C-alpha cells in the first residue's frame, strides 16, 4: 500500500552568498553552528553581490577583483581569470629578474668605480715629479775617542797630563819637593 503524502514546504536554496549568510543570521543555531554554516556558504559561492547589481569575484592570489555574471564564475570567466593570473605571474617574474639584474649592474658599477679610484691613486700622472721623502739617517754611535790622535777629546784630565808632559820635556822635570817634618 502506498503511504499518504505529506505536504512539505520546500524552501528554495539560497541564490548567492549574501542570501545564504542572511538566512544563517536569522536562524536560531548556536554560534559554532552558524560559523560552520557560513563557511559552507563561502565554499558554495565564490562571488559577492555588488551594490549596483551583478557580482564580483576577488582573486586573493592577484589581490584583484573581477566582474562576473552570477554568484559563481562561469567556465569562460574562470578561464579569463586564469589567463590574467598567468599574465600576473609573468609580470612578477619579469620584475624579479629586472630587480636582480639592476642589483648586479649596480654592484658591478660600484666595483668598477672602486677599481678606477684605486688605479687613479696608484698611478702617478706623467707631468708630476716623484716626491722624494727624506730617509731617516742611521744613528751614529759615539766612539771612544782616540786619545793618542785627539788629546782634546779625552777630557781635561788627559789634557792636563799632556800639558805636564810637554812642560817637563821643555823645561825639565822639577825636583821633588821635600816635605818638612816637624
PDB file of C-alpha atoms in Angstrom:
ATOM      1  CA  UNK A   1       0.000   0.000   0.000  1.00  0.00           C
ATOM      2  CA  UNK A   2       1.074   3.488  -0.559  1.00  0.00           C
ATOM      3  CA  UNK A   3       1.664   5.869   2.251  1.00  0.00           C
ATOM      4  CA  UNK A   4      -0.157   9.130   2.383  1.00  0.00           C
ATOM      5  CA  UNK A   5       1.763  12.087   1.027  1.00  0.00           C
ATOM      6  CA  UNK A   6       2.508  14.856   3.395  1.00  0.00           C
ATOM      7  CA  UNK A   7       2.671  18.433   2.372  1.00  0.00           C
ATOM      8  CA  UNK A   8       6.115  19.983   2.814  1.00  0.00           C
ATOM      9  CA  UNK A   9       7.288  23.476   2.458  1.00  0.00           C
ATOM     10  CA  UNK A  10      10.247  23.317   0.185  1.00  0.00           C
ATOM     11  CA  UNK A  11      12.487  26.202   0.805  1.00  0.00           C
ATOM     12  CA  UNK A  12      14.399  27.416  -2.174  1.00  0.00           C
ATOM     13  CA  UNK A  13      18.190  27.177  -1.999  1.00  0.00           C
ATOM     14  CA  UNK A  14      19.981  30.463  -1.403  1.00  0.00           C
ATOM     15  CA  UNK A  15      20.668  32.397  -4.584  1.00  0.00           C
ATOM     16  CA  UNK A  16      24.048  33.831  -3.558  1.00  0.00           C
ATOM     17  CA  UNK A  17      26.440  34.296  -0.639  1.00  0.00           C
ATOM     18  CA  UNK A  18      24.595  37.260   0.808  1.00  0.00           C
ATOM     19  CA  UNK A  19      21.250  35.381   0.763  1.00  0.00           C
ATOM     20  CA  UNK A  20      22.903  32.362   2.400  1.00  0.00           C
ATOM     21  CA  UNK A  21      24.570  34.498   5.087  1.00  0.00           C
ATOM     22  CA  UNK A  22      21.297  36.319   5.794  1.00  0.00           C
ATOM     23  CA  UNK A  23      19.442  33.030   6.325  1.00  0.00           C
ATOM     24  CA  UNK A  24      22.143  31.841   8.711  1.00  0.00           C
ATOM     25  CA  UNK A  25      21.949  35.048  10.756  1.00  0.00           C
ATOM     26  CA  UNK A  26      18.171  34.646  11.077  1.00  0.00           C
ATOM     27  CA  UNK A  27      18.478  31.047  12.245  1.00  0.00           C
ATOM     28  CA  UNK A  28      18.464  30.136  15.906  1.00  0.00           C
ATOM     29  CA  UNK A  29      21.543  27.944  15.693  1.00  0.00           C
ATOM     30  CA  UNK A  30      24.484  28.320  18.079  1.00  0.00           C
ATOM     31  CA  UNK A  31      27.498  30.483  17.254  1.00  0.00           C
ATOM     32  CA  UNK A  32      29.618  27.472  16.328  1.00  0.00           C
ATOM     33  CA  UNK A  33      26.903  26.073  14.050  1.00  0.00           C
ATOM     34  CA  UNK A  34      26.500  29.493  12.410  1.00  0.00           C
ATOM     35  CA  UNK A  35      30.261  29.693  11.796  1.00  0.00           C
ATOM     36  CA  UNK A  36      30.255  26.256  10.152  1.00  0.00           C
ATOM     37  CA  UNK A  37      27.219  27.164   8.027  1.00  0.00           C
ATOM     38  CA  UNK A  38      28.790  30.485   6.989  1.00  0.00           C
ATOM     39  CA  UNK A  39      31.954  28.614   5.950  1.00  0.00           C
ATOM     40  CA  UNK A  40      29.729  26.328   3.873  1.00  0.00           C
ATOM     41  CA  UNK A  41      28.221  29.419   2.181  1.00  0.00           C
ATOM     42  CA  UNK A  42      31.696  30.719   1.367  1.00  0.00           C
ATOM     43  CA  UNK A  43      32.614  27.439  -0.303  1.00  0.00           C
ATOM     44  CA  UNK A  44      29.377  27.349  -2.368  1.00  0.00           C
ATOM     45  CA  UNK A  45      29.517  30.940  -3.634  1.00  0.00           C
ATOM     46  CA  UNK A  46      32.776  32.488  -4.866  1.00  0.00           C
ATOM     47  CA  UNK A  47      31.277  35.800  -5.980  1.00  0.00           C
ATOM     48  CA  UNK A  48      29.868  38.619  -3.878  1.00  0.00           C
ATOM     49  CA  UNK A  49      26.960  40.835  -4.738  1.00  0.00           C
ATOM     50  CA  UNK A  50      27.793  44.392  -5.890  1.00  0.00           C
ATOM     51  CA  UNK A  51      25.689  47.401  -4.877  1.00  0.00           C
ATOM     52  CA  UNK A  52      24.696  48.385  -8.372  1.00  0.00           C
ATOM     53  CA  UNK A  53      23.863  44.821  -9.400  1.00  0.00           C
ATOM     54  CA  UNK A  54      25.945  41.969 -10.683  1.00  0.00           C
ATOM     55  CA  UNK A  55      28.669  40.091  -8.899  1.00  0.00           C
ATOM     56  CA  UNK A  56      32.378  40.426  -8.269  1.00  0.00           C
ATOM     57  CA  UNK A  57      34.978  37.743  -7.684  1.00  0.00           C
ATOM     58  CA  UNK A  58      38.088  38.583  -5.647  1.00  0.00           C
ATOM     59  CA  UNK A  59      41.173  36.570  -6.551  1.00  0.00           C
ATOM     60  CA  UNK A  60      43.386  36.720  -3.455  1.00  0.00           C
ATOM     61  CA  UNK A  61      46.384  35.373  -5.400  1.00  0.00           C
ATOM     62  CA  UNK A  62      46.419  38.511  -7.558  1.00  0.00           C
ATOM     63  CA  UNK A  63      44.808  40.739  -4.928  1.00  0.00           C
ATOM     64  CA  UNK A  64      42.391  41.811  -7.646  1.00  0.00           C
ATOM     65  CA  UNK A  65      38.654  41.656  -8.285  1.00  0.00           C
ATOM     66  CA  UNK A  66      36.848  40.555 -11.475  1.00  0.00           C
ATOM     67  CA  UNK A  67      33.282  41.251 -12.540  1.00  0.00           C
ATOM     68  CA  UNK A  68      31.279  38.052 -13.111  1.00  0.00           C
ATOM     69  CA  UNK A  69      27.703  37.406 -14.287  1.00  0.00           C
ATOM     70  CA  UNK A  70      26.477  35.216 -11.423  1.00  0.00           C
ATOM     71  CA  UNK A  71      27.351  34.234  -7.856  1.00  0.00           C
ATOM     72  CA  UNK A  72      29.982  31.813  -9.218  1.00  0.00           C
ATOM     73  CA  UNK A  73      32.243  32.388 -12.227  1.00  0.00           C
ATOM     74  CA  UNK A  74      31.292  30.532 -15.392  1.00  0.00           C
ATOM     75  CA  UNK A  75      33.824  28.333 -17.163  1.00  0.00           C
ATOM     76  CA  UNK A  76      34.643  31.135 -19.606  1.00  0.00           C
ATOM     77  CA  UNK A  77      35.027  33.655 -16.756  1.00  0.00           C
ATOM     78  CA  UNK A  78      37.241  31.245 -14.807  1.00  0.00           C
ATOM     79  CA  UNK A  79      39.384  30.745 -17.908  1.00  0.00           C
ATOM     80  CA  UNK A  80      39.737  34.543 -18.295  1.00  0.00           C
ATOM     81  CA  UNK A  81      40.702  34.857 -14.600  1.00  0.00           C
ATOM     82  CA  UNK A  82      43.309  32.102 -15.021  1.00  0.00           C
ATOM     83  CA  UNK A  83      44.734  33.856 -18.103  1.00  0.00           C
ATOM     84  CA  UNK A  84      45.014  37.068 -16.090  1.00  0.00           C
ATOM     85  CA  UNK A  85      46.794  35.113 -13.353  1.00  0.00           C
ATOM     86  CA  UNK A  86      49.334  33.781 -15.869  1.00  0.00           C
ATOM     87  CA  UNK A  87      49.979  37.344 -17.036  1.00  0.00           C
ATOM     88  CA  UNK A  88      50.309  38.423 -13.397  1.00  0.00           C
ATOM     89  CA  UNK A  89      52.874  35.673 -12.726  1.00  0.00           C
ATOM     90  CA  UNK A  90      54.844  36.606 -15.858  1.00  0.00           C
ATOM     91  CA  UNK A  91      54.936  40.249 -14.738  1.00  0.00           C
ATOM     92  CA  UNK A  92      56.056  39.217 -11.253  1.00  0.00           C
ATOM     93  CA  UNK A  93      58.811  37.014 -12.696  1.00  0.00           C
ATOM     94  CA  UNK A  94      59.962  39.831 -15.000  1.00  0.00           C
ATOM     95  CA  UNK A  95      60.052  42.335 -12.165  1.00  0.00           C
ATOM     96  CA  UNK A  96      62.125  39.925 -10.042  1.00  0.00           C
ATOM     97  CA  UNK A  97      64.530  39.354 -12.943  1.00  0.00           C
ATOM     98  CA  UNK A  98      64.800  43.093 -13.645  1.00  0.00           C
ATOM     99  CA  UNK A  99      65.425  43.814  -9.965  1.00  0.00           C
ATOM    100  CA  UNK A 100      68.129  41.133  -9.782  1.00  0.00           C
ATOM    101  CA  UNK A 101      69.752  42.424 -12.978  1.00  0.00           C
ATOM    102  CA  UNK A 102      69.672  46.006 -11.680  1.00  0.00           C
ATOM    103  CA  UNK A 103      71.262  44.856  -8.408  1.00  0.00           C
ATOM    104  CA  UNK A 104      74.067  43.046 -10.253  1.00  0.00           C
ATOM    105  CA  UNK A 105      74.599  46.049 -12.508  1.00  0.00           C
ATOM    106  CA  UNK A 106      74.773  48.375  -9.504  1.00  0.00           C
ATOM    107  CA  UNK A 107      77.295  46.073  -7.810  1.00  0.00           C
ATOM    108  CA  UNK A 108      79.381  45.928 -10.999  1.00  0.00           C
ATOM    109  CA  UNK A 109      79.343  49.733 -11.281  1.00  0.00           C
ATOM    110  CA  UNK A 110      80.350  50.099  -7.655  1.00  0.00           C
ATOM    111  CA  UNK A 111      83.185  47.596  -8.114  1.00  0.00           C
ATOM    112  CA  UNK A 112      84.340  49.355 -11.299  1.00  0.00           C
ATOM    113  CA  UNK A 113      84.289  52.726  -9.535  1.00  0.00           C
ATOM    114  CA  UNK A 114      86.368  51.334  -6.677  1.00  0.00           C
ATOM    115  CA  UNK A 115      88.888  49.824  -9.096  1.00  0.00           C
ATOM    116  CA  UNK A 116      89.091  53.099 -11.049  1.00  0.00           C
ATOM    117  CA  UNK A 117      89.682  55.070  -7.872  1.00  0.00           C
ATOM    118  CA  UNK A 118      92.362  52.591  -6.797  1.00  0.00           C
ATOM    119  CA  UNK A 119      94.091  52.780 -10.180  1.00  0.00           C
ATOM    120  CA  UNK A 120      93.977  56.575 -10.194  1.00  0.00           C
ATOM    121  CA  UNK A 121      95.537  56.780  -6.780  1.00  0.00           C
ATOM    122  CA  UNK A 122      98.116  54.090  -7.609  1.00  0.00           C
ATOM    123  CA  UNK A 123      99.228  55.644 -10.909  1.00  0.00           C
ATOM    124  CA  UNK A 124     101.257  58.860 -10.952  1.00  0.00           C
ATOM    125  CA  UNK A 125     100.479  61.459 -13.608  1.00  0.00           C
ATOM    126  CA  UNK A 126     103.108  61.815 -16.364  1.00  0.00           C
ATOM    127  CA  UNK A 127     103.805  65.504 -15.654  1.00  0.00           C
ATOM    128  CA  UNK A 128     104.112  65.069 -11.915  1.00  0.00           C
ATOM    129  CA  UNK A 129     107.548  64.680 -10.417  1.00  0.00           C
ATOM    130  CA  UNK A 130     108.011  61.986  -7.864  1.00  0.00           C
ATOM    131  CA  UNK A 131     108.313  63.270  -4.351  1.00  0.00           C
ATOM    132  CA  UNK A 132     111.468  62.157  -2.615  1.00  0.00           C
ATOM    133  CA  UNK A 133     110.909  61.609   1.030  1.00  0.00           C
ATOM    134  CA  UNK A 134     113.898  62.025   3.317  1.00  0.00           C
ATOM    135  CA  UNK A 135     115.102  58.782   4.745  1.00  0.00           C
ATOM    136  CA  UNK A 136     115.978  58.749   8.380  1.00  0.00           C
ATOM    137  CA  UNK A 137     119.702  58.643   8.882  1.00  0.00           C
ATOM    138  CA  UNK A 138     121.100  55.860  10.954  1.00  0.00           C
ATOM    139  CA  UNK A 139     122.039  56.873  14.438  1.00  0.00           C
ATOM    140  CA  UNK A 140     125.780  57.305  14.905  1.00  0.00           C
ATOM    141  CA  UNK A 141     127.110  55.614  17.957  1.00  0.00           C
ATOM    142  CA  UNK A 142     129.575  57.634  19.913  1.00  0.00           C
ATOM    143  CA  UNK A 143     133.004  56.130  19.522  1.00  0.00           C
ATOM    144  CA  UNK A 144     135.569  56.097  22.248  1.00  0.00           C
ATOM    145  CA  UNK A 145     137.915  58.959  21.449  1.00  0.00           C
ATOM    146  CA  UNK A 146     141.390  58.030  20.334  1.00  0.00           C
ATOM    147  CA  UNK A 147     143.401  59.898  22.900  1.00  0.00           C
ATOM    148  CA  UNK A 148     146.683  59.468  21.019  1.00  0.00           C
ATOM    149  CA  UNK A 149     145.340  61.255  17.955  1.00  0.00           C
ATOM    150  CA  UNK A 150     142.972  63.725  19.539  1.00  0.00           C
ATOM    151  CA  UNK A 151     144.037  64.694  23.044  1.00  0.00           C
ATOM    152  CA  UNK A 152     141.322  67.305  23.435  1.00  0.00           C
ATOM    153  CA  UNK A 153     138.641  64.675  23.054  1.00  0.00           C
ATOM    154  CA  UNK A 154     139.761  62.702  26.080  1.00  0.00           C
ATOM    155  CA  UNK A 155     138.788  65.344  28.556  1.00  0.00           C
ATOM    156  CA  UNK A 156     140.509  67.793  30.898  1.00  0.00           C
ATOM    157  CA  UNK A 157     142.402  65.233  32.866  1.00  0.00           C
ATOM    158  CA  UNK A 158     144.095  63.863  29.790  1.00  0.00           C
ATOM    159  CA  UNK A 159     144.723  67.381  28.553  1.00  0.00           C
ATOM    160  CA  UNK A 160     146.330  68.477  31.757  1.00  0.00           C
ATOM    161  CA  UNK A 161     148.528  65.383  31.873  1.00  0.00           C
ATOM    162  CA  UNK A 162     149.535  66.025  28.255  1.00  0.00           C
ATOM    163  CA  UNK A 163     150.460  69.625  29.043  1.00  0.00           C
ATOM    164  CA  UNK A 164     152.503  68.458  32.023  1.00  0.00           C
ATOM    165  CA  UNK A 165     154.453  66.068  29.800  1.00  0.00           C
ATOM    166  CA  UNK A 166     155.185  68.869  27.310  1.00  0.00           C
ATOM    167  CA  UNK A 167     156.315  71.195  30.107  1.00  0.00           C
ATOM    168  CA  UNK A 168     158.593  68.527  31.511  1.00  0.00           C
ATOM    169  CA  UNK A 169     160.120  67.952  28.107  1.00  0.00           C
ATOM    170  CA  UNK A 170     160.831  71.640  27.555  1.00  0.00           C
ATOM    171  CA  UNK A 171     161.842  72.744  30.962  1.00  0.00           C
ATOM    172  CA  UNK A 172     162.882  69.569  32.580  1.00  0.00           C
ATOM    173  CA  UNK A 173     161.394  67.796  35.492  1.00  0.00           C
ATOM    174  CA  UNK A 174     161.217  69.753  38.733  1.00  0.00           C
ATOM    175  CA  UNK A 175     162.965  68.399  41.739  1.00  0.00           C
ATOM    176  CA  UNK A 176     160.753  66.617  44.136  1.00  0.00           C
ATOM    177  CA  UNK A 177     159.749  68.835  46.971  1.00  0.00           C
ATOM    178  CA  UNK A 178     160.948  67.846  50.348  1.00  0.00           C
ATOM    179  CA  UNK A 179     158.406  67.664  52.960  1.00  0.00           C
ATOM    180  CA  UNK A 180     159.050  69.145  56.326  1.00  0.00           C
ATOM    181  CA  UNK A 181     158.652  67.116  59.401  1.00  0.00           C
ATOM    182  CA  UNK A 182     158.134  68.806  62.485  1.00  0.00           C
TER     183      UNK A 182
END
